[in-house]
XYZ file of C-alpha atoms in Angstrom:
748
model
C 148.928 -190.146 82.878
C 149.842 -193.199 80.861
C 153.347 -194.748 80.624
C 153.838 -197.064 77.567
C 155.542 -200.361 78.357
C 156.913 -200.516 74.815
C 158.491 -198.194 72.305
C 156.241 -195.642 70.554
C 156.307 -194.120 67.071
C 155.144 -190.642 66.617
C 153.452 -190.347 63.313
C 152.698 -186.945 62.013
C 152.337 -185.902 65.687
C 150.283 -188.633 66.838
C 151.580 -191.565 68.913
C 151.206 -195.132 67.789
C 152.793 -198.482 68.861
C 153.530 -199.913 65.358
C 155.864 -198.681 62.527
C 154.214 -197.199 59.496
C 154.701 -199.391 56.279
C 158.357 -199.353 55.036
C 159.811 -197.568 58.164
C 162.537 -199.205 60.321
C 162.850 -198.449 63.973
C 166.664 -197.448 63.387
C 165.672 -194.851 60.771
C 162.848 -193.621 62.895
C 165.158 -192.984 65.814
C 166.774 -190.376 63.695
C 163.504 -188.356 63.673
C 163.723 -187.261 67.176
C 164.579 -183.642 68.171
C 167.035 -185.084 70.456
C 168.901 -187.012 67.670
C 169.490 -183.956 65.517
C 170.905 -182.042 68.385
C 173.169 -184.677 69.529
C 174.347 -185.430 65.949
C 175.217 -181.838 65.427
C 177.496 -181.914 68.630
C 179.164 -185.287 68.209
C 182.793 -185.238 67.062
C 183.079 -188.783 66.767
C 182.472 -191.193 63.897
C 179.752 -193.073 65.647
C 176.318 -191.963 66.966
C 176.430 -194.866 69.256
C 179.377 -193.690 71.123
C 179.039 -189.963 71.357
C 181.976 -187.711 71.786
C 180.461 -184.280 72.202
C 181.473 -180.754 72.580
C 179.167 -178.146 74.117
C 178.345 -174.660 72.920
C 178.748 -173.115 76.447
C 179.263 -174.061 80.075
C 178.062 -172.729 83.326
C 179.044 -173.184 87.061
C 178.036 -171.336 90.396
C 180.310 -170.476 93.388
C 180.069 -173.908 94.880
C 181.938 -175.646 91.945
C 183.783 -173.145 89.793
C 186.809 -172.877 91.762
C 187.482 -176.670 91.920
C 186.829 -176.816 88.182
C 189.169 -174.126 87.236
C 191.769 -175.464 89.557
C 191.359 -178.912 87.901
C 191.804 -177.405 84.367
C 194.784 -175.145 85.402
C 196.444 -178.236 86.599
C 195.534 -180.100 83.334
C 197.237 -177.389 81.177
C 194.369 -174.995 80.297
C 195.632 -171.508 79.172
C 192.195 -169.859 78.114
C 188.567 -170.853 78.136
C 187.924 -172.509 74.657
C 183.956 -171.883 74.964
C 181.832 -169.340 76.598
C 181.914 -170.281 80.456
C 179.405 -168.354 82.912
C 180.200 -168.172 86.597
C 177.293 -167.111 88.695
C 177.369 -166.321 92.282
C 174.111 -167.417 93.688
C 174.877 -170.177 96.297
C 177.358 -168.651 98.629
C 176.299 -165.063 98.319
C 174.172 -164.811 101.567
C 176.137 -167.281 103.485
C 178.644 -165.714 106.098
C 180.047 -168.917 107.326
C 183.845 -168.849 107.271
C 184.614 -165.244 107.419
C 185.709 -163.785 103.887
C 185.959 -167.136 102.042
C 182.857 -166.868 100.047
C 183.704 -163.456 98.741
C 187.189 -164.575 98.176
C 185.870 -167.218 95.715
C 183.885 -164.593 93.947
C 187.121 -162.464 93.399
C 188.820 -165.701 92.040
C 186.141 -166.113 89.707
C 186.194 -162.484 88.467
C 190.042 -162.698 88.001
C 189.551 -166.000 86.204
C 186.973 -164.424 83.892
C 189.739 -161.829 82.989
C 192.643 -164.141 82.650
C 190.862 -166.855 80.732
C 188.133 -164.978 78.933
C 184.906 -165.851 81.064
C 181.536 -164.275 82.032
C 181.195 -163.258 85.539
C 177.761 -162.756 87.114
C 178.088 -161.002 90.368
C 176.338 -162.040 93.689
C 172.670 -161.695 93.840
C 172.372 -160.708 90.189
C 170.702 -163.914 89.110
C 170.517 -167.683 89.829
C 172.642 -169.771 87.631
C 169.800 -171.255 85.462
C 167.782 -168.177 85.019
C 170.885 -166.221 83.544
C 171.625 -168.926 81.253
C 167.951 -169.176 80.018
C 167.972 -165.486 79.617
C 171.269 -164.953 77.846
C 172.759 -168.365 76.716
C 169.980 -170.684 75.629
C 169.242 -171.011 71.894
C 167.342 -173.540 69.749
C 169.579 -176.503 68.875
C 172.314 -175.512 71.385
C 173.744 -177.747 74.199
C 175.043 -176.360 77.639
C 177.008 -178.257 80.144
C 176.657 -177.096 83.895
C 178.139 -178.169 87.158
C 174.811 -178.197 88.725
C 172.298 -180.960 88.436
C 169.273 -178.767 87.486
C 171.013 -177.528 84.317
C 167.882 -177.752 82.178
C 167.026 -175.510 79.460
C 164.879 -177.765 77.168
C 162.015 -175.423 77.078
C 164.194 -173.162 74.772
C 165.104 -175.903 72.623
C 168.531 -176.207 74.418
C 169.664 -179.825 75.575
C 171.308 -179.009 78.789
C 173.219 -181.353 81.022
C 174.171 -181.287 84.836
C 177.416 -182.950 85.547
C 180.287 -182.931 88.155
C 183.131 -180.451 87.731
C 185.431 -183.241 85.905
C 183.373 -183.126 82.781
C 183.491 -179.485 82.564
C 187.253 -179.402 83.096
C 187.523 -181.743 80.120
C 185.747 -179.256 77.870
C 188.007 -176.516 79.238
C 191.224 -178.530 78.023
C 189.535 -179.305 74.523
C 188.569 -182.852 75.218
C 185.028 -184.331 74.784
C 181.966 -185.543 76.766
C 181.782 -189.260 76.036
C 178.703 -191.455 76.573
C 176.575 -194.036 74.703
C 173.689 -192.741 72.730
C 170.916 -192.316 75.331
C 167.341 -193.612 75.069
C 164.760 -190.919 74.120
C 161.334 -190.971 75.933
C 158.344 -188.784 74.480
C 156.397 -186.745 76.915
C 153.212 -186.443 74.909
C 151.205 -183.485 76.345
C 147.503 -182.701 75.588
C 144.964 -180.538 77.149
C 145.523 -177.408 79.300
C 146.178 -177.018 83.040
C 143.215 -176.034 85.232
C 143.147 -172.615 87.006
C 145.515 -172.695 90.135
C 147.369 -175.558 88.768
C 151.201 -174.500 88.231
C 154.321 -175.888 86.599
C 155.374 -177.520 89.830
C 152.131 -179.570 90.136
C 152.787 -180.827 86.619
C 156.527 -181.523 87.420
C 155.662 -183.488 90.786
C 153.190 -185.661 88.943
C 155.822 -186.543 86.365
C 158.333 -187.155 89.106
C 155.946 -189.323 91.067
C 155.408 -191.391 88.060
C 158.855 -192.059 86.845
C 161.350 -191.697 89.699
C 160.915 -195.058 91.533
C 160.554 -197.160 88.412
C 163.395 -195.592 86.583
C 161.223 -195.049 83.546
C 163.492 -192.249 82.114
C 166.662 -192.960 84.056
C 169.729 -191.623 82.046
C 167.429 -190.962 79.196
C 166.354 -187.643 77.277
C 162.743 -186.612 78.024
C 161.318 -185.034 74.745
C 158.311 -182.871 75.254
C 155.982 -182.857 72.388
C 152.109 -182.833 71.489
C 149.501 -180.355 71.231
C 149.412 -179.492 74.873
C 152.842 -177.828 74.581
C 151.070 -174.796 72.825
C 148.831 -174.201 75.895
C 151.884 -173.564 78.035
C 153.728 -170.179 78.433
C 157.533 -170.125 78.305
C 157.706 -169.757 82.008
C 155.336 -172.462 82.620
C 157.312 -174.724 80.323
C 160.519 -173.908 82.220
C 158.934 -174.566 85.490
C 158.293 -178.160 84.352
C 161.505 -178.651 82.579
C 163.811 -177.819 85.563
C 162.391 -180.503 87.534
C 163.172 -183.225 85.024
C 166.260 -183.799 86.962
C 164.310 -185.222 89.707
C 163.131 -188.250 87.202
C 166.967 -189.093 86.980
C 166.813 -188.530 83.181
C 169.838 -187.296 81.463
C 168.613 -184.204 79.664
C 165.507 -182.874 78.193
C 164.315 -180.935 74.931
C 160.947 -179.512 73.972
C 159.513 -178.830 70.530
C 159.631 -174.964 69.903
C 157.004 -172.619 68.557
C 155.931 -169.214 68.244
C 155.744 -168.889 72.188
C 159.547 -169.827 72.217
C 160.296 -167.418 69.370
C 158.552 -164.543 71.335
C 160.725 -165.193 74.315
C 163.895 -164.758 72.279
C 162.562 -161.642 70.633
C 161.603 -160.383 74.019
C 165.227 -160.927 75.236
C 166.906 -159.257 72.395
C 168.241 -162.520 70.922
C 165.743 -163.343 67.976
C 168.570 -165.248 66.074
C 168.614 -167.722 68.959
C 165.120 -169.250 67.692
C 164.689 -172.005 65.298
C 161.751 -174.295 64.968
C 162.472 -177.685 66.591
C 159.905 -180.527 66.123
C 159.995 -184.403 65.449
C 160.101 -185.667 61.912
C 156.916 -187.001 60.361
C 157.913 -190.354 61.764
C 160.111 -190.473 64.972
C 160.681 -193.540 67.357
C 160.855 -193.171 70.944
C 162.141 -195.848 73.546
C 159.106 -194.902 75.667
C 156.247 -192.564 75.854
C 154.355 -190.802 78.723
C 150.867 -189.498 77.686
C 149.779 -186.549 79.926
C 146.572 -184.713 79.798
C 147.410 -181.621 81.413
C 143.628 -180.800 82.428
C 143.878 -183.813 84.696
C 146.652 -182.536 86.792
C 145.693 -181.422 90.301
C 147.521 -179.151 92.903
C 150.224 -181.413 94.406
C 152.339 -181.660 97.430
C 155.607 -183.783 97.652
C 156.050 -184.826 101.264
C 159.414 -185.188 102.959
C 161.968 -186.269 102.096
C 161.885 -186.654 98.217
C 160.099 -184.906 95.218
C 158.701 -188.195 94.189
C 156.543 -188.709 97.308
C 153.954 -186.596 95.736
C 150.074 -186.605 96.323
C 147.250 -184.409 95.083
C 146.532 -181.780 97.963
C 142.846 -182.738 97.927
C 143.871 -186.319 98.690
C 146.272 -185.347 101.515
C 143.562 -183.211 103.219
C 141.098 -185.961 102.946
C 143.187 -188.672 104.345
C 145.668 -186.382 106.397
C 146.229 -188.804 109.411
C 146.915 -191.742 107.134
C 149.246 -190.077 104.535
C 151.107 -187.915 107.087
C 151.634 -191.138 109.234
C 153.017 -193.177 106.414
C 155.326 -190.189 105.376
C 156.530 -189.589 108.851
C 157.333 -193.219 109.287
C 159.252 -193.230 106.035
C 161.137 -190.116 107.014
C 162.135 -191.476 110.423
C 163.321 -194.763 108.946
C 165.492 -192.632 106.554
C 166.827 -190.487 109.555
C 167.972 -193.794 111.359
C 166.791 -192.941 114.854
C 168.917 -189.650 114.948
C 165.782 -187.571 115.454
C 162.045 -188.030 115.102
C 160.036 -186.204 112.711
C 156.463 -185.343 113.600
C 154.176 -184.561 110.685
C 150.971 -185.998 112.288
C 151.184 -183.127 114.870
C 150.619 -180.672 112.193
C 146.925 -181.915 112.019
C 144.738 -179.410 114.032
C 141.751 -180.393 116.089
C 139.558 -179.253 113.209
C 141.267 -181.465 110.656
C 143.115 -178.822 108.924
C 146.963 -179.152 108.363
C 149.052 -176.156 109.620
C 152.275 -175.198 107.887
C 154.793 -173.024 109.585
C 156.626 -171.560 106.640
C 156.238 -170.900 102.842
C 159.103 -170.134 100.540
C 159.033 -169.476 96.669
C 162.630 -169.218 95.300
C 165.404 -170.030 92.816
C 165.239 -171.470 89.266
C 161.954 -173.402 89.725
C 160.038 -171.041 91.857
C 161.322 -167.485 91.401
C 160.260 -167.031 87.862
C 158.192 -163.897 86.729
C 154.791 -165.687 86.262
C 155.107 -167.741 89.374
C 155.647 -164.500 91.417
C 153.025 -162.526 89.691
C 150.434 -165.459 90.433
C 151.712 -165.262 94.049
C 150.760 -161.390 94.042
C 147.335 -161.927 92.374
C 146.451 -164.421 95.206
C 147.751 -162.574 98.154
C 146.966 -159.128 97.241
C 145.051 -157.345 99.902
C 145.203 -160.532 102.064
C 147.550 -161.115 105.048
C 149.938 -163.986 105.920
C 148.962 -163.538 109.543
C 150.820 -162.273 112.320
C 151.282 -165.533 114.096
C 154.010 -168.281 113.658
C 153.524 -168.524 109.796
C 156.474 -167.031 107.648
C 156.313 -166.225 103.967
C 159.460 -165.357 101.677
C 159.849 -164.782 97.880
C 163.244 -164.917 96.044
C 163.093 -163.703 92.450
C 165.287 -165.624 90.018
C 167.091 -162.666 88.402
C 167.395 -158.832 88.821
C 165.545 -158.310 85.582
C 162.750 -160.355 86.892
C 163.036 -158.472 90.261
C 162.881 -155.060 88.234
C 159.818 -155.874 86.305
C 157.978 -156.934 89.478
C 158.809 -153.819 91.117
C 157.444 -151.883 88.186
C 154.252 -153.867 87.941
C 153.525 -153.744 91.708
C 153.662 -157.449 92.541
C 156.646 -156.801 95.036
C 154.347 -154.202 96.687
C 151.252 -156.571 96.893
C 153.664 -159.265 98.351
C 155.135 -157.171 100.986
C 151.866 -155.390 101.863
C 150.505 -158.806 102.748
C 153.303 -159.509 105.125
C 155.740 -161.437 102.943
C 159.338 -160.956 102.841
C 160.912 -160.157 99.493
C 164.471 -161.186 98.996
C 167.501 -161.283 96.659
C 168.341 -163.698 93.786
C 169.603 -166.737 95.799
C 169.716 -170.414 95.736
C 169.846 -171.025 99.213
C 166.414 -172.397 100.183
C 167.127 -175.204 97.568
C 170.110 -176.370 99.428
C 169.965 -175.647 103.050
C 171.290 -172.100 103.381
C 168.450 -169.853 103.401
C 165.139 -169.668 105.523
C 165.947 -172.541 107.757
C 162.863 -173.333 109.708
C 162.868 -173.795 113.541
C 163.281 -177.386 115.026
C 159.892 -179.254 114.317
C 158.639 -176.850 111.994
C 156.853 -177.778 108.493
C 157.851 -175.740 105.285
C 156.327 -175.643 102.038
C 158.485 -174.647 99.256
C 158.531 -174.067 95.456
C 162.112 -175.152 95.125
C 163.718 -178.092 93.467
C 164.420 -180.488 96.422
C 163.176 -181.477 99.934
C 165.895 -184.060 100.680
C 167.014 -184.413 104.303
C 168.912 -181.333 105.621
C 168.109 -179.325 102.355
C 166.179 -176.865 104.747
C 169.415 -176.592 106.869
C 168.432 -178.652 109.917
C 170.994 -180.970 111.461
C 169.497 -184.299 112.602
C 172.884 -185.418 114.014
C 172.558 -182.609 116.630
C 169.061 -183.333 117.393
C 167.463 -180.781 114.853
C 164.623 -181.605 112.368
C 162.381 -179.631 110.288
C 160.202 -181.087 107.266
C 159.962 -179.724 103.866
C 157.227 -180.456 101.393
C 157.380 -179.121 97.758
C 154.306 -177.304 96.276
C 153.610 -174.942 93.557
C 153.926 -171.137 94.182
C 150.254 -170.780 93.755
C 149.171 -173.207 96.545
C 151.888 -171.756 98.716
C 150.381 -168.350 98.294
C 146.913 -169.727 98.958
C 148.269 -171.316 102.151
C 149.782 -167.849 103.038
C 146.604 -166.101 102.434
C 144.891 -168.653 104.702
C 147.187 -167.932 107.588
C 149.346 -170.931 107.161
C 146.514 -173.688 106.625
C 147.306 -175.864 103.836
C 145.281 -174.666 100.947
C 145.414 -175.604 97.202
C 145.203 -172.756 94.816
C 142.478 -174.698 93.088
C 140.254 -174.037 96.101
C 140.181 -170.282 95.521
C 137.415 -169.037 93.346
C 137.920 -165.517 93.589
C 141.614 -164.891 92.029
C 142.098 -163.288 88.728
C 145.492 -164.302 87.161
C 146.795 -161.277 85.439
C 150.218 -162.026 84.257
C 151.339 -158.496 83.234
C 153.329 -158.335 80.045
C 157.212 -158.866 80.819
C 159.668 -156.380 79.540
C 163.261 -157.664 79.744
C 165.760 -155.006 80.696
C 169.234 -156.193 79.589
C 170.812 -152.972 80.791
C 170.581 -154.612 84.270
C 173.182 -157.078 83.222
C 175.058 -154.807 80.942
C 175.920 -152.555 83.694
C 177.156 -155.269 86.182
C 178.103 -158.585 84.404
C 181.779 -158.861 83.282
C 181.785 -160.545 79.827
C 185.478 -161.503 78.641
C 184.464 -164.156 76.303
C 186.864 -164.150 73.443
C 189.160 -161.601 75.244
C 191.433 -163.450 77.620
C 194.079 -161.532 79.458
C 196.753 -164.098 80.075
C 198.978 -161.864 82.312
C 196.009 -160.950 84.674
C 196.748 -162.538 88.110
C 194.281 -164.887 89.755
C 193.227 -163.774 93.173
C 193.510 -166.468 95.748
C 191.993 -166.217 99.061
C 193.596 -168.236 102.039
C 190.907 -171.031 101.694
C 191.448 -171.628 97.896
C 193.743 -174.620 97.929
C 195.033 -176.822 95.182
C 193.784 -180.483 94.753
C 196.082 -182.844 96.716
C 198.111 -185.254 94.574
C 196.448 -188.743 93.941
C 198.242 -191.983 93.552
C 198.038 -194.075 90.278
C 196.316 -197.442 90.576
C 198.697 -200.243 91.508
C 198.875 -203.759 89.970
C 196.833 -204.949 93.052
C 194.509 -203.201 95.358
C 193.548 -203.633 99.165
C 190.632 -201.542 100.392
C 188.786 -201.497 103.675
C 185.109 -200.962 103.990
C 184.801 -198.074 106.337
C 181.000 -197.369 105.921
C 178.180 -199.818 104.924
C 174.931 -198.130 103.936
C 171.842 -200.306 103.412
C 169.353 -197.570 102.640
C 167.544 -198.044 99.241
C 169.081 -194.912 97.765
C 171.950 -192.778 98.940
C 171.896 -189.132 98.059
C 174.887 -186.852 97.190
C 173.435 -184.831 100.058
C 174.198 -187.610 102.384
C 177.671 -188.304 100.842
C 178.702 -184.634 101.215
C 175.980 -182.384 103.006
C 174.889 -179.218 101.514
C 174.279 -176.115 103.353
C 176.804 -174.190 105.393
C 179.414 -176.788 104.192
C 179.331 -175.136 100.757
C 181.609 -172.277 102.087
C 184.443 -174.712 102.253
C 184.284 -176.183 98.854
C 187.328 -174.424 97.616
C 189.439 -176.234 100.215
C 189.341 -179.933 99.393
C 190.808 -181.116 102.522
C 188.679 -179.039 104.798
C 185.635 -179.821 103.015
C 186.361 -183.618 103.284
C 185.959 -183.431 107.104
C 182.071 -183.150 106.441
C 181.929 -186.362 104.258
C 179.005 -188.470 105.456
C 178.941 -186.535 108.540
C 175.172 -186.548 108.993
C 174.813 -190.210 107.643
C 177.879 -191.956 109.282
C 179.965 -189.694 111.574
C 182.560 -192.460 112.030
C 183.367 -192.379 108.282
C 185.978 -189.476 108.254
C 188.058 -190.991 111.205
C 187.821 -194.414 109.834
C 188.891 -193.358 106.413
C 191.964 -191.356 107.850
C 192.902 -194.298 109.828
C 193.192 -196.346 106.420
C 195.046 -193.514 104.764
C 197.447 -193.637 107.641
C 198.150 -197.363 106.901
C 198.787 -196.603 103.260
C 201.306 -193.729 104.280
C 203.280 -196.350 106.415
C 203.258 -198.680 103.524
C 204.874 -195.969 101.209
C 207.423 -195.325 104.024
C 208.548 -199.024 103.765
C 206.694 -200.272 106.888
C 204.072 -202.906 106.727
C 201.375 -202.174 109.458
C 200.496 -205.103 111.708
C 196.741 -204.989 110.614
C 197.829 -205.150 106.907
C 200.301 -207.895 107.695
C 197.445 -209.997 109.304
C 195.212 -209.572 106.275
C 198.136 -210.655 104.000
C 198.593 -213.663 106.163
C 195.126 -214.613 105.742
C 195.216 -214.152 101.907
C 198.249 -216.451 101.580
C 195.965 -219.267 102.782
C 194.327 -218.990 99.467
C 197.452 -219.036 97.577
C 197.895 -215.277 97.053
C 201.055 -213.504 97.413
C 200.305 -209.737 97.928
C 203.259 -207.415 97.086
C 202.946 -204.415 99.368
C 205.073 -202.269 97.150
C 202.535 -202.640 94.299
C 199.276 -202.782 96.301
C 197.724 -199.418 97.365
C 195.753 -199.414 100.553
C 192.496 -197.238 100.330
C 189.106 -196.952 101.883
C 185.883 -197.786 100.266
C 182.065 -197.538 100.931
C 179.362 -200.008 100.242
C 175.868 -198.341 99.426
C 172.991 -200.009 97.705
C 172.344 -197.270 95.125
C 174.385 -194.184 95.822
C 174.519 -190.885 93.667
C 170.944 -189.731 93.511
C 170.617 -185.755 93.437
C 173.263 -183.210 92.958
C 175.881 -183.256 90.434
C 178.369 -181.897 92.789
C 181.740 -183.810 92.169
C 182.631 -183.219 95.775
C 180.492 -186.418 96.694
C 183.305 -188.358 95.118
C 186.414 -185.970 95.501
C 185.884 -185.759 99.443
C 186.276 -189.637 99.657
C 189.161 -189.439 97.295
C 191.167 -186.947 99.229
C 190.534 -188.934 102.435
C 192.198 -192.000 100.681
C 189.089 -193.405 99.180
C 189.902 -195.897 96.216
C 186.625 -197.427 95.316
C 182.889 -197.688 95.898
C 180.847 -200.860 96.053
C 177.196 -200.716 94.884
C 174.441 -202.652 93.510
C 173.809 -200.083 91.122
C 174.583 -196.156 90.760
C 171.682 -193.863 90.875
C 172.876 -191.413 88.270
C 175.445 -191.321 85.305
C 176.859 -188.081 86.823
C 177.762 -189.581 90.273
C 179.381 -192.507 88.620
C 181.409 -190.171 86.236
C 182.475 -188.249 89.183
C 183.866 -191.371 90.803
C 185.689 -192.270 87.638
C 187.157 -188.620 87.209
C 188.364 -188.808 90.756
C 189.973 -192.259 90.350
C 187.481 -193.954 92.504
C 186.779 -197.489 90.974
C 182.842 -197.760 90.771
C 182.454 -201.433 91.472
C 179.095 -203.323 90.929
C 178.479 -206.325 93.233
C 175.734 -208.764 92.771
C 176.136 -210.256 96.261
C 176.274 -207.530 98.689
C 176.069 -210.071 101.534
C 179.593 -210.918 100.811
C 180.746 -207.568 102.260
C 180.360 -205.995 105.732
C 181.691 -202.878 107.473
C 185.307 -203.459 108.525
C 186.058 -205.962 105.828
C 189.111 -205.768 103.734
C 188.656 -206.503 100.048
C 191.708 -207.619 98.149
C 191.710 -207.110 94.286
C 194.475 -209.065 92.655
C 195.417 -207.902 89.072
C 192.807 -205.028 89.224
C 194.875 -202.800 86.935
C 195.417 -205.149 84.209
C 191.683 -206.279 84.303
C 190.711 -202.515 84.265
C 192.932 -201.750 81.164
C 191.921 -204.997 79.446
C 188.217 -204.308 80.017
C 187.560 -207.587 81.835
C 183.867 -208.524 82.265
C 184.516 -209.549 85.879
C 187.169 -209.038 88.468
C 188.216 -211.393 91.269
C 187.763 -210.087 94.791
C 188.437 -211.444 98.264
C 186.733 -210.334 101.420
C 188.862 -210.672 104.529
C 186.720 -210.682 107.699
C 187.982 -209.118 110.975
C 188.103 -212.752 112.335
C 190.265 -213.989 109.391
C 187.256 -215.485 107.603
C 187.720 -215.342 103.638
C 184.953 -214.869 101.028
C 185.633 -214.910 97.352
C 183.245 -213.163 95.029
C 183.406 -211.254 91.858
C 182.706 -207.476 90.995
C 182.235 -205.702 87.705
C 182.908 -202.148 86.519
C 180.332 -201.799 83.908
C 180.650 -200.220 80.530
C 183.564 -197.566 80.114
C 185.266 -195.707 77.363
C 189.074 -196.331 76.898
C 189.542 -192.831 78.363
C 187.708 -193.548 81.666
C 189.750 -196.781 82.188
C 192.884 -194.859 81.607
C 191.853 -192.079 84.139
C 191.159 -194.731 86.695
C 194.466 -196.489 86.139
C 196.146 -192.960 86.308
C 194.596 -192.199 89.620
C 192.254 -189.210 88.683
C 191.610 -186.811 85.694
C 194.338 -184.419 86.654
C 196.952 -187.291 86.376
C 195.457 -188.621 83.190
C 196.130 -185.100 81.519
C 199.388 -184.807 83.074
C 200.409 -188.217 81.430
C 198.720 -187.487 78.118
């Protein structure tokens, strides 16, 4: 794999580092596939400042209630574009009594009232339904899930927080600067046993830490694309999220065309390819034949190694991964990976799972069946589960015998469910090691609770190598080690009747008088204050990890059942990373309540007295008091808006960071009125400090490059420093000034 350190021109399909005669870089940039799609969806006058509207949207049962509640409060009367609501996250979680099914009934009633598309529980995981029924060449889809990726079907798909979807529902646009575009130039053909997850993990390992494609578009081109099936391309594409890219797109061909014909939508196909000359801001050249069977060790998809290399250096590599994981766990509990090395040097695994939008596809599961047919998973400790991605996939696997082959070998075949991806399905026992073809292996994504002394480890692998390991009784085995497997891949026949008989499609036919069904756990968003002239915040959590994920900001798993209740969910904020955060944030919120009641709390009076030493004259009536966190690089991972909204409903007013890991998390902060400050000198701050920001509202609205800030230490010490807010649109500045997106729409 080669990562170019300069821009690259693709000339008649061949990469080169210099421009052809008479061609300018500016003109050649218009030759990418991405440019054409973005131009077609841009409603603004400039291609540098995009103002986009999407062709359709999608959410699942962790996010759609909050989005619809936001849009209702902002004046929505009907869905202005097709909106797919799936029920694939909270469909098998019984936490909280009736509240999950209450959410599902809310979504069905909303589909009737506003004209939406409702996919019942266990019918399909979110991204599979959208691939099958909503994708199309040249289209754009916005989803409130970070793995919203349909680039393999010529569809630029973007995962964002709920606020961005609410904007589309009230007729507004998705605003951003034109992104960089990086070519992923594929050649060669994968070796037998090497699956899409192997290619994806190799790409993630090469790009995540160095930020090579951060907030950019990955555009897959080159002769190697033709050597990949549609399912294989999808398996690579869905994992582009883990590189921190913004979106993805692939050149299309007869394989793409056949997929749409197969799914009864031939009109969705058109050829997409770069122009004869196209300029890319970077290029990754990847010979698919060089990719090996991979494993991503705990606790990130980028910690990837060839399985061959891991087995040859098991003690050294597992010790390093174990040490890294335990540093990340912060002493709450100790992970033991080295203990999985047996006396004979083999590595023992306790569990294998193939699931969701990345693992549960038709070809992956057929390959699993080919490998495990006639074998046995063993009747010891090893467990093996398979979750299909949709009921049409499930039906075809029943018909061709794959389900029978897997179950006969001791595997468990389950419903269409995303749980193993986010910590709500097949949680291993304490101390166990699980290998999974899912999208993420972040801490707690397997469902354990380190704060309560529980830990299990998850590594990511391709379905083929997981099946090879299962057939070997749980001893780590790469599929490439098998020499007796014939991969059959029976023809796939899509049965749309499965959806026709169960999915409610109300697009274009809203029923305004239809009553929404509210369960007792579905609550409105609490009101949020507008930004005052000055601002005083207290740092109530100080996180020095290199990266802070959204899973740490608001844990996944059983907490998802409470995501229709903003205040109840907020009780889990940073619960596994910093249990003191919630009570400390609540204490600051109480100070602001006293201030609004006309009292000046003694703690705040002391801070104001210290500030007067520098000549400031704080006006309590025009100075909100809020909480804040510092983190080096927050926001890697999920698109879930609750990572920001939970802080906000607890009185959060700002974040301080050296940088933000993803655009989507920063957008979530803005949409919830959380000022996303950047600091160049994090040493100026510490936990427990107050930070005074004089004239913050004026500086925000006037787009000042820097804002003055003063840290007031618990001992009365004062440190002056500056902060920045980074690039923002005028609308984003107004949203922050108004206090949140809902307020902005009420005021405008």
